[in-house]
Amino acid sequence: MQPVYVAADNITSPLGATTAQNYAAVSQGRSGLQPLQLPCMETELPAGIILPEQLAAYTAGLTVQGLTKFEQLVIASINEALGQTSIRLSQPRTLLLLSTTKGNIDWLEQHAGQVPDAAALRGMQLYDTAATIGAYFQASSPPLVVSNACISGLLAILTAKRLMASGQYDQVVIAGADILTQFVVSGFSSFHALSSQVCRPFDVARNGLNLGEAAATLVLTNNPALQSPVSNIRIGGGGVSNDANHISGPSRTGAELALALQKAIDNTELSPKEIAFISAHGTATPYNDEMEAKAFGLAGIAHAPVFSLKGYYGHTLGAAGLLESIVSMHALLHNCLLATPGFETLGVSQPLDISNQSRYQPGMQHFIKTTSGFGGCNAAMVFSKF
């Protein structure tokens, strides 16, 4: 199978408008979480919020009139990533792949009580949103949307690799994003899943997640000459599974995520002991963290250090798998095991190597990223230093 390389990447978040800014903040232990209160909330909760002045700075110089906040964020992220490479969406055999769970869902609160007309409905449909973004960049091919709960970002990378392996495309520009809205916050609140404090993944005192908003872009190519000089990463194998357990609660055994992990490792032709670290989904909810810990043991990778990035960004939904993969790629390149903010005492039934301090670990070659989502979906993917 022809290798797939990283040509460029971007993260646009509360921590900055470039991957370099984001990685510097995370490696220094700085969080983008700040107090958020919406009309649907009784109290302030920590969240990763992109402020209006940040959005204005991120889109400076772009022609973004008439576009929504979601579309502006995605365009800003794609534009910055494409500025690092000669690849353009207007080139033949180049695909735009959009990863999101909700897209322009904020229309609902901006027009509360109104019945959406045909134009509004088109604006809320994910494919039409992707087409709007593609038109901005004069994309040569119709876009593709991946929307599968919180595994969307990682599933988009796996989908892109498969499309390239099949010979349909030479380059894929993957953009993932979601924004914070009353709709999203009230939904998680109804599950009693939100924490009033900065989340504490895998800790005995964890009591829920934080939400966040961000956009991230990953440009993939099958041409080694176009590989990024600063992101020397090859995309490995992936795996997907489903718990078939509950609409919102994960598996109690971890066997299904373990299957996705084993597929990803096998498809990369590695042994479990070659995994240097695990970039976990790590939502800090009681059931997710326990399920992941069990899955790591079942997949034979519990020896590998584990970290979660949710304390830096919150849970960014459709962007999470993509954003967290990019941060983890740069951690691999820097031989850095990142800290999990808020972690103090292990609170899962399986032994895991987790630290609240970043540390240098030379010689790392491969890591694996996990994500899980509502409906019982799971995805895992290996990334390798090349």
PDB file of C-alpha atoms in Angstrom, residues 48-167:
ATOM      1  CA  GLY A  48     -12.429  26.285  25.537  1.00  0.00           C
ATOM      2  CA  ILE A  49     -13.865  29.435  23.986  1.00  0.00           C
ATOM      3  CA  ILE A  50     -12.654  31.307  20.896  1.00  0.00           C
ATOM      4  CA  LEU A  51     -13.440  34.939  21.710  1.00  0.00           C
ATOM      5  CA  PRO A  52     -14.790  37.342  19.033  1.00  0.00           C
ATOM      6  CA  GLU A  53     -11.514  39.291  18.957  1.00  0.00           C
ATOM      7  CA  GLN A  54      -9.600  36.047  18.422  1.00  0.00           C
ATOM      8  CA  LEU A  55     -11.874  35.069  15.535  1.00  0.00           C
ATOM      9  CA  ALA A  56     -11.338  38.512  13.980  1.00  0.00           C
ATOM     10  CA  ALA A  57      -7.580  38.095  14.274  1.00  0.00           C
ATOM     11  CA  TYR A  58      -7.670  34.559  12.898  1.00  0.00           C
ATOM     12  CA  THR A  59      -9.636  35.636   9.811  1.00  0.00           C
ATOM     13  CA  ALA A  60      -7.754  38.897   9.183  1.00  0.00           C
ATOM     14  CA  GLY A  61      -6.967  39.243   5.503  1.00  0.00           C
ATOM     15  CA  LEU A  62      -9.544  36.659   4.433  1.00  0.00           C
ATOM     16  CA  THR A  63     -12.712  37.454   2.489  1.00  0.00           C
ATOM     17  CA  VAL A  64     -15.242  35.975   4.897  1.00  0.00           C
ATOM     18  CA  GLN A  65     -18.265  38.280   4.616  1.00  0.00           C
ATOM     19  CA  GLY A  66     -21.588  36.515   4.948  1.00  0.00           C
ATOM     20  CA  LEU A  67     -20.088  33.339   6.374  1.00  0.00           C
ATOM     21  CA  THR A  68     -20.937  31.834   9.745  1.00  0.00           C
ATOM     22  CA  LYS A  69     -18.544  31.549  12.697  1.00  0.00           C
ATOM     23  CA  PHE A  70     -18.151  27.840  11.957  1.00  0.00           C
ATOM     24  CA  GLU A  71     -17.319  28.455   8.302  1.00  0.00           C
ATOM     25  CA  GLN A  72     -14.904  31.276   9.157  1.00  0.00           C
ATOM     26  CA  LEU A  73     -13.023  29.055  11.610  1.00  0.00           C
ATOM     27  CA  VAL A  74     -12.697  26.225   9.104  1.00  0.00           C
ATOM     28  CA  ILE A  75     -11.568  28.561   6.319  1.00  0.00           C
ATOM     29  CA  ALA A  76      -8.990  30.223   8.575  1.00  0.00           C
ATOM     30  CA  SER A  77      -7.588  26.829   9.565  1.00  0.00           C
ATOM     31  CA  ILE A  78      -7.443  25.480   6.010  1.00  0.00           C
ATOM     32  CA  ASN A  79      -5.899  28.701   4.721  1.00  0.00           C
ATOM     33  CA  GLU A  80      -3.094  28.646   7.275  1.00  0.00           C
ATOM     34  CA  ALA A  81      -2.334  24.981   6.573  1.00  0.00           C
ATOM     35  CA  LEU A  82      -2.296  25.448   2.792  1.00  0.00           C
ATOM     36  CA  GLY A  83       0.118  28.339   3.248  1.00  0.00           C
ATOM     37  CA  GLN A  84       2.729  25.760   4.300  1.00  0.00           C
ATOM     38  CA  THR A  85       2.544  23.707   1.100  1.00  0.00           C
ATOM     39  CA  SER A  86       2.098  23.983  -2.662  1.00  0.00           C
ATOM     40  CA  ILE A  87      -1.002  21.757  -2.496  1.00  0.00           C
ATOM     41  CA  ARG A  88      -4.258  23.514  -3.393  1.00  0.00           C
ATOM     42  CA  LEU A  89      -7.858  22.330  -3.320  1.00  0.00           C
ATOM     43  CA  SER A  90      -8.228  23.579  -6.884  1.00  0.00           C
ATOM     44  CA  GLN A  91      -5.742  20.952  -8.096  1.00  0.00           C
ATOM     45  CA  PRO A  92      -7.051  17.745  -9.709  1.00  0.00           C
ATOM     46  CA  ARG A  93      -7.333  14.620  -7.548  1.00  0.00           C
ATOM     47  CA  THR A  94      -7.483  16.722  -4.373  1.00  0.00           C
ATOM     48  CA  LEU A  95     -10.363  16.280  -1.923  1.00  0.00           C
ATOM     49  CA  LEU A  96     -11.822  18.448   0.841  1.00  0.00           C
ATOM     50  CA  LEU A  97     -13.024  16.250   3.699  1.00  0.00           C
ATOM     51  CA  LEU A  98     -14.989  18.004   6.469  1.00  0.00           C
ATOM     52  CA  SER A  99     -15.276  16.450   9.929  1.00  0.00           C
ATOM     53  CA  THR A 100     -17.953  17.873  12.226  1.00  0.00           C
ATOM     54  CA  THR A 101     -20.822  16.806  14.440  1.00  0.00           C
ATOM     55  CA  LYS A 102     -23.022  19.911  14.357  1.00  0.00           C
ATOM     56  CA  GLY A 103     -21.741  22.423  11.764  1.00  0.00           C
ATOM     57  CA  ASN A 104     -23.875  25.582  11.707  1.00  0.00           C
ATOM     58  CA  ILE A 105     -26.133  24.445  14.543  1.00  0.00           C
ATOM     59  CA  ASP A 106     -25.944  27.933  16.122  1.00  0.00           C
ATOM     60  CA  TRP A 107     -28.629  29.040  13.637  1.00  0.00           C
ATOM     61  CA  LEU A 108     -31.157  27.575  16.058  1.00  0.00           C
ATOM     62  CA  GLU A 109     -30.316  29.956  18.899  1.00  0.00           C
ATOM     63  CA  GLN A 110     -29.764  32.957  16.643  1.00  0.00           C
ATOM     64  CA  HIS A 111     -33.280  32.505  15.240  1.00  0.00           C
ATOM     65  CA  ALA A 112     -35.071  31.108  18.283  1.00  0.00           C
ATOM     66  CA  GLY A 113     -38.761  30.555  17.670  1.00  0.00           C
ATOM     67  CA  GLN A 114     -38.453  30.841  13.903  1.00  0.00           C
ATOM     68  CA  VAL A 115     -39.260  28.091  11.454  1.00  0.00           C
ATOM     69  CA  PRO A 116     -36.225  27.712   9.167  1.00  0.00           C
ATOM     70  CA  ASP A 117     -36.894  28.433   5.497  1.00  0.00           C
ATOM     71  CA  ALA A 118     -35.335  26.492   2.637  1.00  0.00           C
ATOM     72  CA  ALA A 119     -32.190  28.647   2.594  1.00  0.00           C
ATOM     73  CA  ALA A 120     -31.636  28.206   6.340  1.00  0.00           C
ATOM     74  CA  LEU A 121     -32.125  24.474   6.081  1.00  0.00           C
ATOM     75  CA  ARG A 122     -29.516  24.303   3.341  1.00  0.00           C
ATOM     76  CA  GLY A 123     -27.136  26.319   5.526  1.00  0.00           C
ATOM     77  CA  MET A 124     -27.538  23.827   8.358  1.00  0.00           C
ATOM     78  CA  GLN A 125     -27.018  20.760   6.197  1.00  0.00           C
ATOM     79  CA  LEU A 126     -23.449  19.565   6.629  1.00  0.00           C
ATOM     80  CA  TYR A 127     -22.824  18.836   2.959  1.00  0.00           C
ATOM     81  CA  ASP A 128     -23.950  22.327   1.920  1.00  0.00           C
ATOM     82  CA  THR A 129     -21.666  23.806   4.565  1.00  0.00           C
ATOM     83  CA  ALA A 130     -18.770  21.781   3.156  1.00  0.00           C
ATOM     84  CA  ALA A 131     -19.686  22.925  -0.357  1.00  0.00           C
ATOM     85  CA  THR A 132     -19.602  26.565   0.773  1.00  0.00           C
ATOM     86  CA  ILE A 133     -16.122  26.066   2.200  1.00  0.00           C
ATOM     87  CA  GLY A 134     -15.006  24.191  -0.913  1.00  0.00           C
ATOM     88  CA  ALA A 135     -16.277  26.995  -3.149  1.00  0.00           C
ATOM     89  CA  TYR A 136     -14.209  29.517  -1.161  1.00  0.00           C
ATOM     90  CA  PHE A 137     -11.071  27.565  -2.111  1.00  0.00           C
ATOM     91  CA  GLN A 138     -12.300  26.785  -5.664  1.00  0.00           C
ATOM     92  CA  ALA A 139     -12.137  23.057  -4.926  1.00  0.00           C
ATOM     93  CA  SER A 140     -11.867  20.861  -8.009  1.00  0.00           C
ATOM     94  CA  SER A 141     -13.831  17.954  -6.480  1.00  0.00           C
ATOM     95  CA  PRO A 142     -17.112  17.768  -4.544  1.00  0.00           C
ATOM     96  CA  PRO A 143     -16.415  17.665  -0.797  1.00  0.00           C
ATOM     97  CA  LEU A 144     -16.990  14.746   1.525  1.00  0.00           C
ATOM     98  CA  VAL A 145     -18.385  14.967   5.079  1.00  0.00           C
ATOM     99  CA  VAL A 146     -17.600  12.581   7.932  1.00  0.00           C
ATOM    100  CA  SER A 147     -19.990  13.020  10.860  1.00  0.00           C
ATOM    101  CA  ASN A 148     -19.946  10.143  13.320  1.00  0.00           C
ATOM    102  CA  ALA A 149     -20.181  11.625  16.817  1.00  0.00           C
ATOM    103  CA  CYS A 150     -16.876  12.180  18.597  1.00  0.00           C
ATOM    104  CA  ILE A 151     -14.830   9.802  16.444  1.00  0.00           C
ATOM    105  CA  SER A 152     -15.445  12.013  13.391  1.00  0.00           C
ATOM    106  CA  GLY A 153     -11.982  13.605  13.308  1.00  0.00           C
ATOM    107  CA  LEU A 154     -10.019  10.363  13.565  1.00  0.00           C
ATOM    108  CA  LEU A 155     -12.434   8.557  11.260  1.00  0.00           C
ATOM    109  CA  ALA A 156     -11.876  11.331   8.708  1.00  0.00           C
ATOM    110  CA  ILE A 157      -8.135  10.625   8.706  1.00  0.00           C
ATOM    111  CA  LEU A 158      -8.783   6.908   8.248  1.00  0.00           C
ATOM    112  CA  THR A 159     -11.300   7.627   5.463  1.00  0.00           C
ATOM    113  CA  ALA A 160      -8.810   9.908   3.696  1.00  0.00           C
ATOM    114  CA  LYS A 161      -6.112   7.261   3.834  1.00  0.00           C
ATOM    115  CA  ARG A 162      -8.438   4.635   2.409  1.00  0.00           C
ATOM    116  CA  LEU A 163      -9.533   6.930  -0.434  1.00  0.00           C
ATOM    117  CA  MET A 164      -5.918   7.659  -1.289  1.00  0.00           C
ATOM    118  CA  ALA A 165      -4.972   3.972  -1.067  1.00  0.00           C
ATOM    119  CA  SER A 166      -7.778   3.159  -3.508  1.00  0.00           C
ATOM    120  CA  GLY A 167      -6.251   5.553  -6.036  1.00  0.00           C
TER     121      GLY A 167
END
